[in-house]
XYZ file of C-alpha atoms in Angstrom:
782
model
C 0.000 0.000 0.000
C 2.812 2.394 0.881
C 4.553 1.788 -2.442
C 1.283 2.323 -4.276
C 0.766 5.635 -2.477
C 4.282 6.797 -3.377
C 3.737 5.781 -6.998
C 0.470 7.736 -7.088
C 2.206 10.822 -5.747
C 4.947 10.507 -8.363
C 2.422 10.176 -11.165
C 0.541 13.220 -9.910
C 3.757 15.259 -9.660
C 4.805 14.312 -13.193
C 1.470 15.456 -14.567
C 1.822 18.924 -13.033
C 1.445 21.547 -15.786
C 3.353 24.808 -16.154
C 0.239 26.602 -14.897
C 0.209 24.428 -11.763
C 3.871 25.218 -11.094
C 3.318 28.940 -11.680
C 0.388 28.939 -9.254
C 2.487 27.113 -6.655
C 5.329 29.616 -7.076
C 2.910 32.523 -6.502
C 1.618 30.895 -3.322
C 5.183 30.499 -2.076
C 5.943 34.172 -2.779
C 2.901 35.203 -0.760
C 4.127 33.289 2.307
C 7.918 33.504 1.842
C 8.799 36.338 4.229
C 5.780 36.084 6.494
C 6.885 34.750 9.923
C 3.414 33.492 10.843
C 3.232 31.416 7.657
C 6.686 29.796 7.816
C 5.252 26.285 8.227
C 2.902 26.756 5.280
C 5.776 28.127 3.200
C 7.988 25.157 4.037
C 5.257 22.730 2.989
C 4.785 24.548 -0.310
C 8.548 24.507 -0.923
C 8.598 20.769 -0.308
C 5.780 20.319 -2.792
C 7.634 22.399 -5.398
C 10.855 20.438 -4.857
C 8.999 17.128 -5.248
C 7.439 18.270 -8.540
C 10.760 19.551 -9.928
C 12.584 16.367 -8.963
C 9.851 14.108 -10.393
C 9.529 15.995 -13.671
C 10.870 14.218 -16.747
C 11.628 17.452 -18.605
C 13.346 20.717 -17.562
C 11.036 23.006 -15.632
C 11.616 26.637 -14.731
C 10.346 28.869 -11.912
C 9.692 32.575 -11.791
C 12.676 34.896 -11.595
C 11.329 36.641 -8.504
C 10.998 33.393 -6.586
C 14.454 32.326 -7.782
C 15.918 35.557 -6.392
C 14.228 34.990 -3.029
C 15.470 31.410 -2.854
C 19.070 32.385 -3.635
C 18.929 35.234 -1.108
C 17.641 32.793 1.507
C 20.501 30.355 0.791
C 23.045 33.160 1.077
C 21.718 34.223 4.503
C 21.719 30.692 5.955
C 22.199 30.496 9.721
C 21.859 27.812 12.365
C 18.243 28.771 13.016
C 17.221 28.641 9.351
C 19.306 25.684 8.147
C 16.424 23.362 7.168
C 14.512 26.079 5.327
C 17.628 27.292 3.488
C 18.749 23.798 2.514
C 15.331 23.206 0.960
C 15.714 26.457 -1.010
C 19.181 25.335 -2.106
C 17.891 22.008 -3.409
C 15.135 23.746 -5.402
C 17.612 26.123 -7.044
C 19.918 23.218 -7.954
C 16.985 21.453 -9.646
C 16.548 24.341 -12.128
C 20.262 24.808 -12.811
C 22.159 25.684 -14.921
C 20.830 29.229 -15.019
C 20.891 31.494 -18.045
C 23.523 34.238 -18.385
C 21.111 37.027 -17.396
C 20.033 35.257 -14.219
C 23.631 34.458 -13.244
C 24.795 38.050 -13.640
C 21.890 39.355 -11.556
C 21.450 36.639 -8.935
C 24.518 34.466 -8.589
C 27.583 36.646 -9.096
C 29.730 36.508 -5.931
C 30.376 39.794 -4.159
C 33.848 40.508 -2.796
C 33.888 40.135 0.967
C 30.300 38.911 1.083
C 29.702 36.496 3.974
C 26.945 34.823 1.964
C 29.315 33.649 -0.760
C 30.365 30.570 1.205
C 26.715 29.522 1.627
C 26.232 29.756 -2.132
C 29.190 27.496 -2.923
C 26.994 24.414 -3.686
C 25.148 26.567 -6.243
C 28.382 27.780 -7.841
C 29.515 24.160 -8.196
C 26.189 23.159 -9.764
C 26.312 26.114 -12.170
C 29.861 25.217 -13.229
C 32.015 27.341 -15.515
C 29.043 28.739 -17.391
C 29.087 32.541 -17.570
C 32.153 32.946 -15.346
C 30.748 31.554 -12.113
C 33.750 29.526 -10.947
C 36.696 31.879 -11.355
C 35.663 34.674 -8.918
C 34.869 32.145 -6.174
C 38.250 30.421 -6.572
C 40.063 33.546 -5.436
C 37.807 33.811 -2.380
C 38.247 30.121 -1.541
C 42.034 30.389 -1.685
C 41.892 33.471 0.525
C 39.709 31.682 3.100
C 42.064 28.717 3.083
C 45.292 30.557 3.777
C 44.186 33.166 6.318
C 43.612 32.569 10.014
C 41.243 35.538 10.151
C 38.458 33.502 8.568
C 36.266 31.204 10.599
C 36.308 27.396 10.454
C 33.171 27.161 8.327
C 34.686 29.429 5.672
C 37.826 27.300 5.506
C 35.797 24.110 5.285
C 33.528 25.442 2.536
C 36.521 26.822 0.626
C 38.326 23.502 0.755
C 35.230 21.566 -0.341
C 34.789 23.992 -3.234
C 38.415 23.579 -4.386
C 38.186 19.778 -4.314
C 34.881 19.891 -6.211
C 36.440 22.146 -8.865
C 39.411 19.760 -9.194
C 36.965 16.934 -9.906
C 34.469 18.708 -12.166
C 36.415 21.610 -13.700
C 40.108 20.803 -13.213
C 41.170 23.095 -16.057
C 40.066 26.062 -13.932
C 42.822 25.351 -11.372
C 46.195 26.915 -12.088
C 49.516 26.036 -10.478
C 49.186 28.728 -7.790
C 45.835 27.409 -6.643
C 47.157 23.839 -6.475
C 50.324 24.937 -4.674
C 48.474 26.945 -2.018
C 45.888 24.234 -1.391
C 48.481 21.440 -1.231
C 50.593 23.379 1.271
C 47.527 23.947 3.442
C 46.588 20.255 3.301
C 50.124 19.373 4.433
C 49.702 21.684 7.425
C 46.322 20.217 8.364
C 47.564 16.637 8.111
C 50.576 16.791 10.422
C 50.148 19.926 12.550
C 46.720 19.454 14.106
C 46.489 19.847 17.875
C 46.646 16.716 20.024
C 44.628 18.356 22.794
C 40.916 17.789 23.034
C 38.650 20.795 22.634
C 36.987 22.254 25.687
C 33.389 21.289 26.436
C 31.339 23.890 24.526
C 28.291 23.258 26.738
C 29.973 24.098 30.061
C 29.117 27.563 31.372
C 30.868 27.921 34.727
C 33.137 30.955 35.263
C 34.590 29.466 38.456
C 35.623 26.165 36.884
C 38.886 25.838 35.060
C 38.663 23.314 32.180
C 41.440 20.781 31.985
C 42.555 20.070 28.460
C 43.225 16.382 27.849
C 45.259 14.693 25.165
C 43.244 12.751 22.577
C 43.308 8.976 22.942
C 44.229 6.096 20.670
C 41.528 3.577 19.757
C 42.687 1.316 22.602
C 42.073 4.087 25.138
C 45.705 5.070 25.810
C 46.758 8.743 25.505
C 48.202 9.638 22.121
C 51.984 10.032 21.928
C 52.128 11.022 18.264
C 50.523 13.508 15.867
C 46.748 13.615 15.468
C 44.890 11.510 12.883
C 41.249 10.723 12.325
C 41.726 7.530 14.382
C 42.412 9.543 17.527
C 39.434 9.604 19.858
C 38.315 12.690 21.763
C 35.132 13.826 23.421
C 35.267 17.133 21.551
C 37.425 18.175 18.593
C 39.167 21.430 17.763
C 38.696 23.107 14.418
C 42.153 22.106 13.132
C 41.434 18.513 14.119
C 38.219 18.603 12.120
C 40.099 20.031 9.141
C 42.598 17.182 9.536
C 39.733 14.713 9.209
C 38.137 16.579 6.277
C 41.426 16.896 4.397
C 42.244 13.183 4.675
C 38.739 12.177 3.586
C 39.117 14.221 0.364
C 42.858 13.735 -0.130
C 42.603 10.935 -2.713
C 40.315 12.977 -4.977
C 42.563 16.013 -4.717
C 45.742 14.091 -5.535
C 44.175 12.097 -8.364
C 42.439 14.895 -10.233
C 45.115 17.548 -9.783
C 47.837 15.251 -11.050
C 45.697 13.690 -13.766
C 44.726 16.873 -15.571
C 47.588 19.305 -15.077
C 49.518 20.581 -18.098
C 52.577 22.490 -16.869
C 55.420 24.470 -18.394
C 59.031 23.582 -17.524
C 59.217 26.391 -14.942
C 55.950 25.376 -13.334
C 56.918 21.706 -13.230
C 59.803 22.286 -10.820
C 57.575 24.233 -8.399
C 54.710 21.778 -8.742
C 56.952 18.745 -8.130
C 58.423 20.399 -5.045
C 54.992 21.166 -3.588
C 53.548 17.807 -4.531
C 56.625 15.984 -3.231
C 56.156 17.663 0.129
C 52.462 16.750 0.258
C 53.173 13.186 -0.889
C 55.858 12.677 1.742
C 53.620 13.959 4.539
C 50.719 11.900 3.240
C 52.859 8.749 3.373
C 53.800 9.538 6.983
C 50.142 10.096 7.842
C 49.102 6.811 6.224
C 51.876 4.889 7.989
C 50.656 6.334 11.288
C 47.157 5.066 10.434
C 48.538 1.589 9.664
C 50.203 1.523 13.077
C 47.035 2.703 14.809
C 45.030 -0.056 13.132
C 47.188 -2.658 14.866
C 45.814 -1.531 18.236
C 42.923 -3.427 19.786
C 39.871 -1.209 19.890
C 38.270 -0.296 23.185
C 34.849 0.318 21.600
C 33.628 -2.384 19.216
C 32.274 0.007 16.589
C 35.736 1.541 16.133
C 36.854 -1.630 14.330
C 34.728 -0.586 11.322
C 36.471 2.785 11.408
C 39.836 1.026 11.398
C 38.847 -1.017 8.329
C 37.648 2.089 6.489
C 40.879 3.942 7.340
C 43.019 1.017 6.200
C 41.190 0.891 2.874
C 41.559 4.618 2.263
C 45.201 4.620 3.350
C 46.132 1.790 0.971
C 44.263 3.513 -1.895
C 46.157 6.753 -1.271
C 49.522 4.995 -0.977
C 48.831 3.156 -4.244
C 48.071 6.468 -5.963
C 51.177 8.170 -4.591
C 53.391 5.300 -5.773
C 51.748 5.521 -9.209
C 52.514 9.236 -9.406
C 55.973 9.105 -7.823
C 57.759 5.758 -8.074
C 60.406 6.881 -5.599
C 58.076 5.989 -2.726
C 57.503 2.380 -3.876
C 60.295 0.569 -1.934
C 59.371 2.203 1.379
C 55.632 1.809 0.934
C 55.859 -1.735 -0.434
C 57.457 -3.017 2.783
C 54.666 -1.550 4.898
C 51.952 -2.963 2.627
C 53.540 -6.430 2.800
C 53.624 -6.207 6.588
C 49.964 -5.146 6.646
C 48.979 -8.034 4.365
C 50.782 -10.620 6.511
C 48.755 -9.369 9.483
C 45.255 -9.384 7.960
C 45.278 -11.896 5.078
C 43.322 -14.534 6.998
C 40.654 -12.156 8.319
C 37.814 -11.736 5.808
C 36.474 -8.694 7.699
C 39.352 -6.910 5.988
C 38.472 -8.277 2.544
C 38.028 -4.844 0.885
C 41.474 -3.923 2.212
C 42.949 -7.208 0.952
C 41.545 -6.495 -2.509
C 43.114 -3.042 -2.449
C 46.428 -4.555 -1.331
C 46.134 -6.962 -4.255
C 45.656 -3.917 -6.502
C 48.791 -2.346 -5.016
C 50.840 -5.496 -5.632
C 49.478 -5.743 -9.169
C 50.538 -2.156 -9.877
C 53.914 -1.986 -8.153
C 55.394 -5.437 -7.426
C 57.396 -5.314 -10.646
C 59.313 -2.271 -9.412
C 60.670 -4.180 -6.384
C 60.870 -7.647 -7.990
C 58.175 -9.110 -5.757
C 56.059 -12.064 -6.896
C 52.518 -11.640 -5.513
C 51.448 -15.172 -6.483
C 50.914 -16.089 -2.839
C 48.443 -13.232 -2.537
C 46.638 -14.302 -5.721
C 46.399 -17.856 -4.407
C 44.958 -16.710 -1.090
C 42.304 -14.472 -2.653
C 41.266 -16.696 -5.545
C 41.324 -20.006 -3.665
C 40.677 -19.890 0.087
C 38.886 -16.539 0.379
C 36.755 -17.027 -2.733
C 35.953 -20.661 -1.932
C 34.827 -19.853 1.617
C 32.991 -16.617 0.871
C 31.385 -16.972 -2.575
C 28.001 -16.606 -0.899
C 28.810 -13.123 0.430
C 27.485 -10.806 -2.279
C 29.296 -7.741 -0.955
C 32.720 -9.400 -0.908
C 32.166 -10.933 -4.328
C 31.165 -7.545 -5.724
C 34.550 -6.177 -4.630
C 36.344 -9.110 -6.221
C 34.417 -8.911 -9.498
C 35.103 -5.164 -9.713
C 38.809 -5.849 -9.176
C 38.834 -8.458 -11.955
C 36.875 -6.261 -14.330
C 39.044 -3.192 -13.694
C 42.272 -5.143 -14.239
C 41.275 -7.518 -17.039
C 44.163 -6.665 -19.336
C 46.838 -6.963 -16.652
C 45.417 -10.160 -15.176
C 45.013 -11.665 -18.633
C 48.440 -10.911 -20.097
C 50.741 -10.597 -17.077
C 49.436 -13.251 -14.691
C 47.953 -16.744 -14.823
C 45.187 -15.928 -12.346
C 42.259 -16.042 -14.763
C 43.382 -19.129 -16.671
C 44.137 -20.999 -13.433
C 41.271 -20.097 -11.126
C 38.389 -19.635 -13.569
C 36.370 -22.591 -12.148
C 36.420 -20.911 -8.745
C 35.559 -17.544 -10.294
C 32.503 -19.102 -11.968
C 31.179 -19.980 -8.508
C 30.411 -16.289 -8.066
C 28.056 -16.368 -11.052
C 26.692 -19.782 -10.105
C 25.627 -18.463 -6.697
C 24.626 -14.932 -7.786
C 23.311 -15.394 -11.351
C 21.021 -12.361 -11.276
C 23.677 -10.038 -9.901
C 26.828 -10.599 -11.940
C 25.739 -11.675 -15.429
C 26.667 -8.362 -17.097
C 30.096 -8.426 -15.460
C 30.757 -11.973 -16.653
C 29.854 -11.008 -20.206
C 32.860 -8.666 -20.049
C 35.088 -11.053 -18.112
C 34.491 -14.244 -20.107
C 36.713 -13.454 -23.150
C 39.635 -12.726 -20.811
C 39.241 -16.148 -19.182
C 39.594 -17.884 -22.537
C 42.998 -19.043 -23.751
C 43.925 -21.805 -26.228
C 44.431 -24.158 -23.274
C 41.308 -23.219 -21.285
C 38.621 -22.476 -23.866
C 37.359 -26.048 -24.181
C 37.253 -26.482 -20.414
C 35.386 -23.189 -20.086
C 32.888 -24.412 -22.697
C 32.194 -27.479 -20.557
C 32.029 -25.271 -17.452
C 29.407 -23.043 -19.058
C 27.262 -26.003 -20.069
C 27.610 -27.418 -16.535
C 26.975 -24.116 -14.756
C 23.479 -25.144 -13.545
C 25.082 -28.329 -12.165
C 27.642 -26.212 -10.338
C 24.851 -24.165 -8.776
C 22.994 -27.321 -7.791
C 26.155 -28.869 -6.305
C 26.915 -25.723 -4.302
C 23.375 -25.712 -2.930
C 23.721 -29.372 -1.975
C 26.979 -28.627 -0.143
C 25.331 -25.736 1.697
C 22.414 -27.937 2.769
C 24.545 -30.869 3.856
C 25.245 -31.119 7.601
C 28.760 -29.966 8.455
C 29.489 -33.141 10.343
C 28.764 -35.185 7.252
C 30.010 -32.936 4.467
C 33.660 -33.072 5.462
C 34.695 -36.471 6.779
C 31.791 -38.898 7.095
C 31.433 -40.362 3.627
C 29.253 -43.427 3.117
C 30.673 -46.392 1.200
C 27.202 -47.604 0.198
C 26.630 -48.453 -3.455
C 22.844 -48.176 -3.312
C 21.098 -45.721 -5.598
C 20.686 -42.467 -3.639
C 17.194 -41.055 -3.247
C 18.310 -37.396 -2.987
C 21.247 -35.312 -4.090
C 22.217 -34.680 -0.463
C 22.375 -38.416 0.119
C 24.484 -38.814 -3.024
C 26.874 -36.150 -1.753
C 27.562 -38.274 1.324
C 28.435 -41.349 -0.757
C 32.005 -42.138 -1.772
C 30.786 -43.260 -5.201
C 29.432 -39.809 -6.079
C 31.565 -37.464 -3.966
C 34.250 -37.148 -6.719
C 31.580 -35.808 -9.094
C 30.756 -33.008 -6.657
C 34.444 -32.308 -6.073
C 35.099 -31.965 -9.802
C 32.107 -29.770 -10.602
C 33.034 -27.401 -7.713
C 36.797 -27.560 -8.288
C 39.004 -24.566 -7.567
C 41.528 -24.705 -10.397
C 41.340 -25.529 -14.084
C 43.681 -27.726 -16.073
C 42.705 -31.052 -14.481
C 40.658 -32.263 -17.451
C 38.011 -30.590 -19.573
C 35.169 -32.690 -18.212
C 34.360 -36.079 -16.697
C 32.990 -39.266 -18.242
C 30.231 -39.615 -15.641
C 28.226 -36.512 -16.462
C 25.050 -38.545 -16.907
C 25.489 -39.875 -13.383
C 25.957 -36.343 -12.083
C 22.816 -35.177 -13.899
C 20.949 -38.100 -12.415
C 21.919 -37.480 -8.785
C 21.215 -33.751 -9.147
C 17.827 -34.316 -10.750
C 15.933 -33.220 -7.623
C 17.668 -29.819 -7.750
C 16.686 -28.831 -11.295
C 13.606 -26.903 -10.109
C 15.542 -24.846 -7.569
C 15.022 -21.114 -8.178
C 18.750 -20.375 -8.206
C 19.461 -23.276 -10.575
C 16.747 -22.121 -12.985
C 18.091 -18.553 -13.055
C 21.619 -19.857 -13.617
C 20.372 -21.934 -16.541
C 19.020 -18.731 -18.104
C 22.460 -17.089 -17.981
C 24.164 -19.887 -19.907
C 22.781 -19.032 -23.386
C 23.948 -15.431 -22.965
C 27.483 -16.497 -22.095
C 27.545 -19.222 -24.756
C 26.924 -16.606 -27.431
C 29.853 -14.587 -26.087
C 32.015 -17.718 -26.040
C 31.219 -18.601 -29.665
C 31.788 -15.006 -30.799
C 35.251 -15.089 -29.246
C 36.040 -18.473 -30.809
C 34.905 -17.345 -34.249
C 37.050 -14.231 -33.990
C 40.205 -15.605 -32.348
C 39.883 -19.389 -32.101
C 41.884 -20.553 -35.095
C 41.620 -23.600 -37.316
C 43.367 -26.047 -34.994
C 41.044 -25.211 -32.116
C 37.974 -25.491 -34.355
C 39.052 -29.004 -35.357
C 39.359 -29.959 -31.674
C 36.000 -28.372 -30.904
C 33.873 -30.422 -33.316
C 33.965 -33.714 -31.326
C 33.042 -31.752 -28.205
C 30.037 -30.226 -29.955
C 28.958 -33.656 -31.186
C 29.116 -35.020 -27.643
C 27.779 -32.147 -25.548
C 24.885 -31.205 -27.834
C 22.961 -34.042 -26.201
C 24.659 -34.224 -22.797
C 22.993 -31.415 -20.861
C 21.401 -30.951 -17.451
C 17.713 -31.801 -18.072
C 16.028 -28.420 -17.666
C 13.628 -28.161 -20.626
C 14.115 -24.529 -21.666
C 17.832 -24.663 -20.917
C 18.313 -27.714 -23.164
C 16.248 -26.139 -25.929
C 18.177 -22.850 -25.892
C 21.621 -24.442 -25.685
C 20.915 -26.878 -28.542
C 19.733 -24.022 -30.736
C 22.863 -21.959 -30.043
C 25.202 -24.896 -30.653
C 23.388 -25.782 -33.890
C 23.546 -22.240 -35.221
C 27.221 -21.813 -34.373
C 28.126 -25.199 -35.833
C 27.310 -23.769 -39.262
C 29.310 -20.593 -38.601
C 32.368 -22.571 -37.493
C 32.199 -24.991 -40.424
C 31.737 -22.118 -42.843
C 34.847 -20.373 -41.529
C 36.977 -23.528 -41.219
C 35.787 -25.708 -44.091
C 38.737 -28.086 -43.733
C 36.990 -29.625 -40.703
C 34.907 -31.669 -43.155
C 38.022 -33.443 -44.407
C 40.079 -33.623 -41.220
C 37.252 -34.891 -38.996
C 35.674 -37.434 -41.329
C 35.791 -40.150 -38.675
C 33.954 -38.124 -36.011
C 31.375 -36.797 -38.478
C 30.661 -40.169 -40.065
C 30.288 -41.869 -36.655
C 27.742 -39.242 -35.680
C 25.758 -39.186 -38.935
C 25.539 -42.922 -39.363
C 23.338 -43.236 -36.279
C 19.807 -42.060 -36.993
C 19.130 -42.054 -33.249
C 21.076 -38.781 -33.143
C 18.295 -37.187 -35.172
C 15.667 -37.772 -32.513
C 16.912 -35.449 -29.755
C 18.891 -32.941 -31.815
C 17.367 -32.759 -35.253
C 18.466 -29.181 -35.965
C 22.060 -29.995 -35.095
C 21.976 -33.129 -37.239
C 20.373 -31.320 -40.178
C 22.895 -28.478 -39.958
C 25.791 -30.921 -39.952
C 24.361 -32.683 -43.026
C 24.001 -29.328 -44.756
C 27.633 -28.499 -43.956
C 28.811 -31.801 -45.442
C 26.845 -31.181 -48.621
C 27.961 -27.562 -48.856
C 31.674 -27.767 -47.962
C 32.810 -31.272 -49.006
C 34.377 -29.930 -52.174
C 37.839 -29.514 -53.646
C 36.865 -25.874 -54.056
C 37.206 -25.505 -50.282
C 39.998 -27.976 -49.520
C 42.619 -29.696 -51.630
C 42.347 -32.722 -49.325
C 38.760 -33.290 -50.426
C 39.360 -36.083 -52.937
C 36.844 -37.936 -55.061
C 37.297 -40.913 -52.738
C 36.296 -38.837 -49.683
C 33.269 -37.428 -51.548
C 32.245 -40.973 -52.420
C 32.577 -42.041 -48.773
C 30.399 -39.181 -47.583
C 27.920 -39.927 -50.358
C 27.683 -43.580 -49.418
C 27.162 -42.672 -45.784
C 24.414 -40.123 -46.491
C 22.740 -42.422 -49.020
C 22.398 -45.187 -46.434
C 21.074 -42.735 -43.843
C 18.631 -41.333 -46.426
C 17.130 -44.745 -47.122
C 16.875 -45.484 -43.391
C 15.359 -42.102 -42.528
C 12.872 -42.284 -45.408
C 11.799 -45.717 -44.270
C 11.298 -44.520 -40.700
C 9.137 -41.628 -41.885
C 6.967 -43.871 -44.043
C 6.554 -46.560 -41.391
C 6.012 -44.238 -38.417
C 2.427 -43.279 -39.237
C 3.278 -39.685 -38.320
C 4.473 -40.683 -34.828
C 8.207 -40.409 -35.431
C 10.278 -37.637 -33.848
C 12.035 -37.260 -37.204
C 10.522 -34.643 -39.522
C 10.738 -34.223 -43.305
C 13.198 -31.372 -42.705
C 16.068 -33.779 -42.032
C 15.263 -35.922 -45.054
C 15.105 -32.806 -47.218
C 18.601 -31.818 -46.039
C 19.873 -35.351 -46.738
C 18.627 -35.505 -50.325
C 19.931 -32.003 -51.053
C 23.372 -32.970 -49.695
C 23.334 -36.128 -51.837
C 22.609 -34.124 -54.976
C 25.394 -31.639 -54.199
C 27.951 -34.406 -53.582
C 26.917 -36.203 -56.801
C 27.642 -33.113 -58.913
C 31.238 -33.076 -57.632
C 31.825 -36.693 -58.611
C 29.698 -37.291 -61.667
C 30.023 -41.076 -61.431
C 27.627 -40.752 -58.515
C 24.876 -38.965 -60.450
C 23.067 -42.143 -61.606
C 23.059 -43.450 -57.996
C 21.735 -40.110 -56.790
C 18.926 -40.069 -59.341
C 17.988 -43.629 -58.379
C 17.989 -42.782 -54.660
C 15.883 -39.665 -55.196
C 13.432 -41.616 -57.360
C 12.974 -44.243 -54.644
C 12.462 -41.628 -51.947
C 9.877 -39.846 -54.103
C 7.984 -43.097 -54.720
C 7.955 -43.856 -50.971
C 6.321 -40.542 -50.137
C 4.096 -39.946 -53.160
C 1.146 -41.626 -51.460
C 1.920 -40.551 -47.884
C -1.568 -40.199 -46.415
C -0.358 -39.699 -42.833
C 1.538 -36.515 -43.648
C 0.381 -35.391 -47.086
C 1.891 -31.915 -46.767
C 5.324 -33.223 -45.769
C 5.134 -35.940 -48.423
C 4.275 -33.426 -51.133
C 7.218 -31.225 -50.166
C 9.623 -34.174 -50.299
C 8.308 -35.431 -53.633
C 8.559 -31.961 -55.172
C 12.081 -31.538 -53.855
C 13.172 -34.924 -55.185
C 11.723 -34.171 -58.623
C 13.479 -30.799 -58.762
C 16.830 -32.371 -57.908
C 16.316 -35.225 -60.403
C 15.600 -32.725 -63.189
C 18.722 -30.765 -62.327
C 20.946 -33.861 -62.115
C 19.798 -34.969 -65.582
C 21.806 -32.017 -66.911
C 25.218 -32.635 -65.266
C 26.937 -29.530 -66.602
C 24.185 -27.241 -65.400
C 23.724 -29.237 -62.186
C 27.276 -28.470 -61.134
C 26.738 -24.758 -61.721
C 23.387 -24.651 -59.912
C 24.121 -26.890 -56.915
C 27.766 -25.804 -56.540
C 27.791 -22.140 -57.524
C 31.042 -20.298 -57.609
C 31.971 -18.143 -54.641
C 32.063 -15.262 -57.107
C 28.269 -15.136 -56.854
C 28.590 -14.066 -53.235
C 31.214 -11.466 -54.080
C 28.924 -9.959 -56.720
C 31.228 -10.548 -59.680
C 28.589 -12.492 -61.629
C 26.391 -9.428 -61.560
C 29.109 -7.137 -62.952
C 31.141 -9.245 -65.391
C 29.935 -9.030 -69.023
C 30.878 -12.685 -69.541
C 28.780 -14.031 -66.685
C 25.937 -16.455 -67.385
C 22.940 -14.299 -66.306
C 23.984 -11.424 -68.550
C 24.603 -13.764 -71.488
C 21.151 -15.337 -71.035
C 19.427 -11.963 -70.820
C 21.251 -10.718 -73.932
C 20.377 -13.876 -75.858
C 16.740 -13.594 -74.784
C 16.511 -9.984 -75.966
C 18.178 -10.904 -79.271
C 15.784 -13.772 -79.921
C 12.706 -11.742 -78.990
C 13.815 -8.858 -81.222
C 14.683 -11.203 -84.047
C 11.276 -12.836 -83.829
């Protein structure tokens, strides 16, 4: 009901007309400066803000109301904070303003105390019509002078960081130098004394100033950081906290976008070097503080957050200035050795992994131990934690190129990585679409293909492991050989435990698949209706398309030859979920044609595999499209035109094979009384392939005509399926007529590739043009 009410309000707000908004603005103006109507005015402002935020197209408000709102924001005080913040949000909704409005309403006045309150509006307006530049001078002045209050310094600093992010080109070297020097002061020179109690009003009592504490409750003996605990904080301590929280953004954007002259570079490097050095000291102090045992439990979350930010900043500094790498690297290694087994620090561990990935080469350090820890133990034990897995997937996605070309992480641990998708199929599908090509190498692609097809089984196996009692899942394995009644029971049996171990393995390279997949499908049969398994099965077709696209683009001929037997086997060896099987078979069938078309030599090099598959008509029953497509490929590409190895003897072998299958299939169709799973489509493909092969070895043409004649006679009086019979008879007759003219048959059934290139439609000697010219000549002559 609540959601329905909210939706109704949104729909009503979106339907508000310009007249409605104008009327609302007039009502606000009538109550804006009337003290007795402040509550009514606030409610009207909220209504206006809701309409502006819900609107799907830009909406303006009257200039008079805009002026009042901006004036109210500029005069913000503690007593009017809520009202002024609401005015600020409304103004930001209608930004950016036009030049006329900016010059009249938003131009900063020198020395105006309201300028700092308008800073969020200046940021929202951006560089349009000269709004940023005048405020920059004021912000720098507030930053470097002690005569300005704390709030002015804070607002000025926030403004400068926002400009560095959104409009970095507006910052010159002087601005960066002044701000960086001030940040250095705030970081290391903040007071270590707690602020006096601001709520004590006793002229006869002398306040005792106490030193701030460490997180373990002991008095601080070093400079102040945001991990020091005090009851009240001084203004410079607060600026210390603010400056560290925005330090990464300042360093990143100022360094990323600065274009300096030679003279400016020396000054900039000196200033930045000073800030970088002090930042490293500050971060090292934080690392030391995080080793202390917290006195208050909630402070442990603060320690984790500080560790994460500190490692991010140290990584950035080492990226900018490699001279800090040796010193920082030792501290990061020490931190990792302390926390690597504690998954509460997982975001920090991921960031440490990022640091090692970026900088280990500079100090000749092999981070393989770290990779092993993250991608084996941590991933295996925490794949169910969506938050941790999100961090890991983001790390993989952001470092795909480095992980792919400079490490063996992806090619080694891809089965474990797939557990993330298997357990969170709705969450990470888009990410795996990007990641999948990077997992594929010449040595892993086939195993990944099997892994994709078995992904629903992996999900089912993981669910079984989760449901199994801990006491049984680890050591107590039954030696019974009885048929298990449930998948959980099968998991406890020594006969089936290896199947579960393989399908949930950690590393690749131990075999593409197993020869007991049917047994695995059987014991997991009771899991196929699980919601998670069904969703996982829906992700497989998406990833299979990506896999085939990558193979077609980069696979190569040798890999394609190896792939064909796998396609022949796995096209009918799938986890029995109806829609899943249907979708996967369709994708494999479609891509079989694409692969054969690109690598036509497969027809000659894999004769044994193809003939073994085609000779069995039972293969037609469950995968007719795949079978028909393979027959079409044989008829289309078994030609010397496509491969020099395609001899007349090989064509004759394929012909003999297809001829026998044609007779058998035709007989099944006639005798089935329309109950067979085989359709006329397959037989039509078979007779077409026969005709094509016969034209390439003309000794076979009489046999082909005889075969086609027999097939036509069998189906001419097909009363069970008259439509299908008529189609087959017509097709046979067409092919017989063509084959009776061998020279033309070869041209029609085996057209030159020049037809596809368009040459036959341009060349004056091509057959269609000659025929048209002859026709016109004869008609004219007549």
